[in-house]
């Protein structure tokens, strides 16, 4: 029986997989125990399944759309007592597996944990913008706010398989995002110990196109509404207006005019335009989620 199962949900991720599996191979080679690697294809139209199989992964197919459904499908078929969830656009380091195993061995009460995401090397305009503003800073999400507890990002996540018998699986209705917050808060409800471990990290490759950035931010906005619909009354944010985002839209227009002159030889001359993609897409996602769930999340 394997000691560790690595579960990777993937949708049209063929371009990311060679570097992911290269990093994963180094981590497996550095770990003395047995490791199984499961890639769950979530309806890819590219060569994702073939590429994964060529790297020795066990490929499963999940017809239900969404990362929650794909991760659940992989966990149902995993055989190890420790499950590592890893996104397809991430690259683990050589100590990735060993560090997770050590963390759970040293703390028998630890049931689930999240690791850090570091910005991967990128020369793309979108990548530099995403990195500069720490859009996917796992540590920031793990810190509680005035209205809600922090949570762990499933891009770099680990749990004991025994948790599935007490907590269950991810809520597949939390689509296309928000299942990670929901899972952590459900764990809190039954007093399962969870931690954020900053020293266990993977490199994350950002979106590189304008469309990719817009889709990513729309998904996050929609996910925010999904979380509010399920948890808002519980945590006291049944009505939520993100004034910071609304204020940043007129600021983006100012940047659009000023920054090309202020930052002539830097990517930041495009920052106003990037803001005008990021924030309206995020707010549009919140608006669509508000309409669907009949809440106010703007």
GROMACS .gro file of C-alpha atoms in nm:
model
  298
    1UNK     CA    1   0.000   0.000   0.000
    2UNK     CA    2   0.133   0.349  -0.082
    3UNK     CA    3   0.219   0.578   0.207
    4UNK     CA    4   0.117   0.892   0.018
    5UNK     CA    5  -0.134   0.965  -0.258
    6UNK     CA    6  -0.084   1.280  -0.467
    7UNK     CA    7  -0.410   1.389  -0.630
    8UNK     CA    8  -0.403   1.638  -0.918
    9UNK     CA    9  -0.728   1.774  -1.069
   10UNK     CA   10  -0.668   1.890  -1.425
   11UNK     CA   11  -0.857   2.060  -1.706
   12UNK     CA   12  -0.671   2.133  -2.031
   13UNK     CA   13  -0.345   2.136  -1.837
   14UNK     CA   14  -0.115   1.960  -2.083
   15UNK     CA   15   0.117   2.261  -2.110
   16UNK     CA   16   0.175   2.261  -1.732
   17UNK     CA   17   0.222   1.890  -1.675
   18UNK     CA   18   0.584   1.834  -1.788
   19UNK     CA   19   0.724   2.076  -1.531
   20UNK     CA   20   0.481   1.954  -1.264
   21UNK     CA   21   0.586   1.591  -1.311
   22UNK     CA   22   0.953   1.688  -1.327
   23UNK     CA   23   0.921   1.848  -0.985
   24UNK     CA   24   0.712   1.561  -0.854
   25UNK     CA   25   0.969   1.307  -0.971
   26UNK     CA   26   1.237   1.483  -0.768
   27UNK     CA   27   1.011   1.477  -0.462
   28UNK     CA   28   0.931   1.108  -0.508
   29UNK     CA   29   1.298   1.019  -0.559
   30UNK     CA   30   1.384   1.197  -0.234
   31UNK     CA   31   1.118   1.011  -0.035
   32UNK     CA   32   1.185   0.654   0.080
   33UNK     CA   33   0.821   0.543   0.095
   34UNK     CA   34   0.580   0.440  -0.179
   35UNK     CA   35   0.387   0.716  -0.355
   36UNK     CA   36   0.092   0.691  -0.592
   37UNK     CA   37   0.014   0.976  -0.829
   38UNK     CA   38  -0.345   1.023  -0.946
   39UNK     CA   39  -0.442   1.277  -1.210
   40UNK     CA   40  -0.816   1.338  -1.239
   41UNK     CA   41  -0.905   1.465  -1.584
   42UNK     CA   42  -1.207   1.694  -1.563
   43UNK     CA   43  -1.307   1.690  -1.929
   44UNK     CA   44  -0.993   1.815  -2.104
   45UNK     CA   45  -0.995   1.876  -2.478
   46UNK     CA   46  -0.616   1.872  -2.504
   47UNK     CA   47  -0.354   1.602  -2.440
   48UNK     CA   48  -0.378   1.615  -2.060
   49UNK     CA   49  -0.458   1.243  -2.007
   50UNK     CA   50  -0.191   1.125  -2.251
   51UNK     CA   51   0.078   1.348  -2.103
   52UNK     CA   52  -0.008   1.235  -1.750
   53UNK     CA   53   0.005   0.868  -1.847
   54UNK     CA   54   0.341   0.919  -2.017
   55UNK     CA   55   0.477   1.035  -1.682
   56UNK     CA   56   0.347   0.730  -1.500
   57UNK     CA   57   0.041   0.884  -1.336
   58UNK     CA   58  -0.279   0.690  -1.284
   59UNK     CA   59  -0.543   0.878  -1.484
   60UNK     CA   60  -0.905   0.893  -1.376
   61UNK     CA   61  -1.188   1.069  -1.556
   62UNK     CA   62  -1.444   1.283  -1.372
   63UNK     CA   63  -1.743   1.394  -1.583
   64UNK     CA   64  -1.879   1.631  -1.314
   65UNK     CA   65  -1.727   1.975  -1.373
   66UNK     CA   66  -1.535   2.162  -1.107
   67UNK     CA   67  -1.225   2.118  -0.893
   68UNK     CA   68  -1.426   1.999  -0.592
   69UNK     CA   69  -1.574   1.711  -0.792
   70UNK     CA   70  -1.237   1.621  -0.944
   71UNK     CA   71  -1.062   1.616  -0.607
   72UNK     CA   72  -1.341   1.409  -0.455
   73UNK     CA   73  -1.315   1.157  -0.738
   74UNK     CA   74  -0.942   1.124  -0.683
   75UNK     CA   75  -0.976   1.089  -0.305
   76UNK     CA   76  -1.236   0.814  -0.345
   77UNK     CA   77  -0.984   0.608  -0.542
   78UNK     CA   78  -0.674   0.693  -0.338
   79UNK     CA   79  -0.520   0.415  -0.130
   80UNK     CA   80  -0.279   0.596   0.102
   81UNK     CA   81  -0.344   0.724   0.457
   82UNK     CA   82  -0.205   1.067   0.365
   83UNK     CA   83  -0.358   1.257   0.072
   84UNK     CA   84  -0.177   1.547  -0.093
   85UNK     CA   85  -0.384   1.775  -0.317
   86UNK     CA   86  -0.183   1.960  -0.580
   87UNK     CA   87  -0.300   2.183  -0.864
   88UNK     CA   88  -0.178   2.115  -1.216
   89UNK     CA   89  -0.024   2.462  -1.256
   90UNK     CA   90   0.203   2.413  -0.953
   91UNK     CA   91   0.551   2.265  -0.928
   92UNK     CA   92   0.663   2.096  -0.603
   93UNK     CA   93   1.018   2.106  -0.475
   94UNK     CA   94   1.236   1.805  -0.384
   95UNK     CA   95   1.125   1.807  -0.018
   96UNK     CA   96   0.754   1.842  -0.095
   97UNK     CA   97   0.644   1.490  -0.003
   98UNK     CA   98   0.892   1.434   0.280
   99UNK     CA   99   0.793   1.763   0.444
  100UNK     CA  100   0.424   1.679   0.440
  101UNK     CA  101   0.484   1.333   0.583
  102UNK     CA  102   0.706   1.474   0.857
  103UNK     CA  103   0.448   1.739   0.951
  104UNK     CA  104   0.176   1.480   1.004
  105UNK     CA  105   0.404   1.235   1.180
  106UNK     CA  106   0.520   1.500   1.427
  107UNK     CA  107   0.165   1.608   1.512
  108UNK     CA  108  -0.072   1.310   1.547
  109UNK     CA  109  -0.364   1.549   1.612
  110UNK     CA  110  -0.316   1.736   1.284
  111UNK     CA  111  -0.592   1.636   1.044
  112UNK     CA  112  -0.561   1.878   0.752
  113UNK     CA  113  -0.314   2.146   0.652
  114UNK     CA  114  -0.231   2.392   0.379
  115UNK     CA  115   0.101   2.498   0.239
  116UNK     CA  116   0.233   2.810   0.071
  117UNK     CA  117   0.231   2.914  -0.294
  118UNK     CA  118   0.537   3.088  -0.433
  119UNK     CA  119   0.539   3.282  -0.757
  120UNK     CA  120   0.708   3.083  -1.031
  121UNK     CA  121   0.953   3.250  -1.267
  122UNK     CA  122   0.760   3.430  -1.538
  123UNK     CA  123   0.826   3.706  -1.788
  124UNK     CA  124   0.464   3.753  -1.891
  125UNK     CA  125   0.288   4.082  -1.824
  126UNK     CA  126  -0.002   3.906  -1.648
  127UNK     CA  127   0.237   3.699  -1.440
  128UNK     CA  128   0.433   4.002  -1.322
  129UNK     CA  129   0.110   4.180  -1.228
  130UNK     CA  130  -0.027   3.877  -1.041
  131UNK     CA  131   0.301   3.833  -0.856
  132UNK     CA  132   0.335   4.203  -0.769
  133UNK     CA  133  -0.009   4.212  -0.607
  134UNK     CA  134   0.020   3.865  -0.444
  135UNK     CA  135  -0.318   3.764  -0.582
  136UNK     CA  136  -0.257   3.402  -0.479
  137UNK     CA  137  -0.084   3.453  -0.145
  138UNK     CA  138  -0.187   3.146   0.056
  139UNK     CA  139  -0.067   3.297   0.382
  140UNK     CA  140  -0.297   3.597   0.338
  141UNK     CA  141  -0.601   3.371   0.294
  142UNK     CA  142  -0.505   3.173   0.605
  143UNK     CA  143  -0.524   3.480   0.831
  144UNK     CA  144  -0.866   3.537   0.996
  145UNK     CA  145  -1.048   3.864   0.926
  146UNK     CA  146  -1.304   4.055   1.132
  147UNK     CA  147  -1.592   3.867   0.971
  148UNK     CA  148  -1.464   3.517   0.902
  149UNK     CA  149  -1.193   3.263   0.986
  150UNK     CA  150  -0.900   3.212   0.756
  151UNK     CA  151  -0.886   2.909   0.528
  152UNK     CA  152  -0.637   2.695   0.339
  153UNK     CA  153  -0.598   2.689  -0.039
  154UNK     CA  154  -0.641   2.348  -0.199
  155UNK     CA  155  -0.370   2.417  -0.457
  156UNK     CA  156  -0.127   2.289  -0.192
  157UNK     CA  157  -0.325   2.095   0.066
  158UNK     CA  158  -0.292   1.778   0.270
  159UNK     CA  159  -0.523   1.568   0.485
  160UNK     CA  160  -0.541   1.229   0.647
  161UNK     CA  161  -0.771   0.991   0.459
  162UNK     CA  162  -0.949   0.924   0.790
  163UNK     CA  163  -1.085   1.280   0.772
  164UNK     CA  164  -1.314   1.168   0.489
  165UNK     CA  165  -1.504   0.942   0.730
  166UNK     CA  166  -1.573   1.222   0.977
  167UNK     CA  167  -1.587   1.535   0.762
  168UNK     CA  168  -1.682   1.391   0.426
  169UNK     CA  169  -1.580   1.527   0.089
  170UNK     CA  170  -1.571   1.871  -0.068
  171UNK     CA  171  -1.909   2.027  -0.137
  172UNK     CA  172  -1.945   1.997  -0.515
  173UNK     CA  173  -2.215   2.263  -0.507
  174UNK     CA  174  -1.943   2.517  -0.424
  175UNK     CA  175  -1.872   2.581  -0.792
  176UNK     CA  176  -1.653   2.712  -0.949
  177UNK     CA  177  -1.471   2.817  -0.629
  178UNK     CA  178  -1.513   2.841  -0.254
  179UNK     CA  179  -1.494   2.472  -0.168
  180UNK     CA  180  -1.165   2.520   0.015
  181UNK     CA  181  -1.306   2.776   0.260
  182UNK     CA  182  -1.616   2.566   0.311
  183UNK     CA  183  -1.415   2.252   0.386
  184UNK     CA  184  -1.193   2.428   0.640
  185UNK     CA  185  -1.486   2.584   0.823
  186UNK     CA  186  -1.670   2.254   0.832
  187UNK     CA  187  -1.355   2.105   0.987
  188UNK     CA  188  -1.358   2.381   1.248
  189UNK     CA  189  -1.719   2.296   1.334
  190UNK     CA  190  -1.622   1.944   1.442
  191UNK     CA  191  -1.294   2.061   1.596
  192UNK     CA  192  -1.054   1.895   1.355
  193UNK     CA  193  -0.710   2.045   1.392
  194UNK     CA  194  -0.583   2.231   1.086
  195UNK     CA  195  -0.274   2.443   1.028
  196UNK     CA  196  -0.109   2.660   0.769
  197UNK     CA  197   0.251   2.551   0.717
  198UNK     CA  198   0.444   2.822   0.536
  199UNK     CA  199   0.761   2.615   0.501
  200UNK     CA  200   0.587   2.362   0.276
  201UNK     CA  201   0.550   2.533  -0.056
  202UNK     CA  202   0.506   2.480  -0.427
  203UNK     CA  203   0.577   2.717  -0.714
  204UNK     CA  204   0.265   2.843  -0.886
  205UNK     CA  205   0.253   2.944  -1.252
  206UNK     CA  206   0.017   3.235  -1.307
  207UNK     CA  207  -0.221   3.302  -1.591
  208UNK     CA  208  -0.038   3.453  -1.886
  209UNK     CA  209  -0.324   3.599  -2.096
  210UNK     CA  210  -0.575   3.879  -2.047
  211UNK     CA  211  -0.859   3.632  -2.091
  212UNK     CA  212  -0.702   3.400  -1.834
  213UNK     CA  213  -0.681   3.682  -1.579
  214UNK     CA  214  -1.041   3.786  -1.642
  215UNK     CA  215  -1.170   3.429  -1.610
  216UNK     CA  216  -0.969   3.373  -1.293
  217UNK     CA  217  -1.103   3.688  -1.126
  218UNK     CA  218  -1.460   3.618  -1.238
  219UNK     CA  219  -1.434   3.272  -1.082
  220UNK     CA  220  -1.306   3.418  -0.755
  221UNK     CA  221  -1.587   3.671  -0.747
  222UNK     CA  222  -1.848   3.406  -0.811
  223UNK     CA  223  -1.685   3.187  -0.545
  224UNK     CA  224  -1.709   3.472  -0.294
  225UNK     CA  225  -2.085   3.485  -0.351
  226UNK     CA  226  -2.110   3.108  -0.319
  227UNK     CA  227  -1.931   3.120   0.017
  228UNK     CA  228  -2.148   3.407   0.136
  229UNK     CA  229  -2.467   3.223   0.040
  230UNK     CA  230  -2.369   2.925   0.256
  231UNK     CA  231  -2.181   3.090   0.543
  232UNK     CA  232  -2.283   3.456   0.545
  233UNK     CA  233  -2.552   3.445   0.811
  234UNK     CA  234  -2.335   3.222   1.028
  235UNK     CA  235  -2.044   3.467   1.029
  236UNK     CA  236  -2.243   3.787   1.014
  237UNK     CA  237  -2.178   3.897   0.657
  238UNK     CA  238  -2.516   3.815   0.502
  239UNK     CA  239  -2.484   4.143   0.312
  240UNK     CA  240  -2.139   4.230   0.182
  241UNK     CA  241  -2.020   4.515  -0.035
  242UNK     CA  242  -1.651   4.515  -0.121
  243UNK     CA  243  -1.597   4.889  -0.125
  244UNK     CA  244  -1.225   4.846  -0.185
  245UNK     CA  245  -1.289   4.691  -0.526
  246UNK     CA  246  -1.541   4.955  -0.623
  247UNK     CA  247  -1.296   5.231  -0.529
  248UNK     CA  248  -1.018   5.065  -0.726
  249UNK     CA  249  -1.212   5.087  -1.052
  250UNK     CA  250  -1.198   5.471  -1.077
  251UNK     CA  251  -0.840   5.454  -0.948
  252UNK     CA  252  -0.763   5.223  -1.239
  253UNK     CA  253  -0.883   5.488  -1.481
  254UNK     CA  254  -0.641   5.735  -1.322
  255UNK     CA  255  -0.360   5.479  -1.353
  256UNK     CA  256  -0.454   5.425  -1.717
  257UNK     CA  257  -0.378   5.792  -1.784
  258UNK     CA  258  -0.084   5.853  -1.547
  259UNK     CA  259   0.116   5.530  -1.532
  260UNK     CA  260   0.229   5.516  -1.898
  261UNK     CA  261   0.420   5.838  -1.828
  262UNK     CA  262   0.532   5.748  -1.477
  263UNK     CA  263   0.652   5.395  -1.561
  264UNK     CA  264   0.758   5.424  -1.923
  265UNK     CA  265   1.011   5.141  -1.905
  266UNK     CA  266   0.824   4.906  -1.672
  267UNK     CA  267   0.533   4.665  -1.703
  268UNK     CA  268   0.351   4.893  -1.458
  269UNK     CA  269   0.264   5.132  -1.738
  270UNK     CA  270  -0.010   4.878  -1.821
  271UNK     CA  271  -0.130   4.851  -1.460
  272UNK     CA  272  -0.440   5.064  -1.510
  273UNK     CA  273  -0.554   4.846  -1.797
  274UNK     CA  274  -0.485   4.531  -1.598
  275UNK     CA  275  -0.686   4.671  -1.306
  276UNK     CA  276  -0.972   4.737  -1.547
  277UNK     CA  277  -0.969   4.369  -1.636
  278UNK     CA  278  -0.920   4.240  -1.282
  279UNK     CA  279  -1.171   4.434  -1.073
  280UNK     CA  280  -1.472   4.450  -1.309
  281UNK     CA  281  -1.436   4.075  -1.376
  282UNK     CA  282  -1.426   4.007  -1.002
  283UNK     CA  283  -1.729   4.226  -0.937
  284UNK     CA  284  -1.917   4.072  -1.229
  285UNK     CA  285  -1.862   3.729  -1.073
  286UNK     CA  286  -1.998   3.855  -0.740
  287UNK     CA  287  -2.299   4.006  -0.918
  288UNK     CA  288  -2.378   3.684  -1.105
  289UNK     CA  289  -2.344   3.488  -0.782
  290UNK     CA  290  -2.572   3.736  -0.605
  291UNK     CA  291  -2.840   3.687  -0.868
  292UNK     CA  292  -2.816   3.309  -0.854
  293UNK     CA  293  -2.825   3.283  -0.475
  294UNK     CA  294  -3.051   3.584  -0.416
  295UNK     CA  295  -2.807   3.756  -0.187
  296UNK     CA  296  -2.622   4.087  -0.187
  297UNK     CA  297  -2.253   4.030  -0.259
  298UNK     CA  298  -2.122   4.327  -0.451
   0.00000   0.00000   0.00000
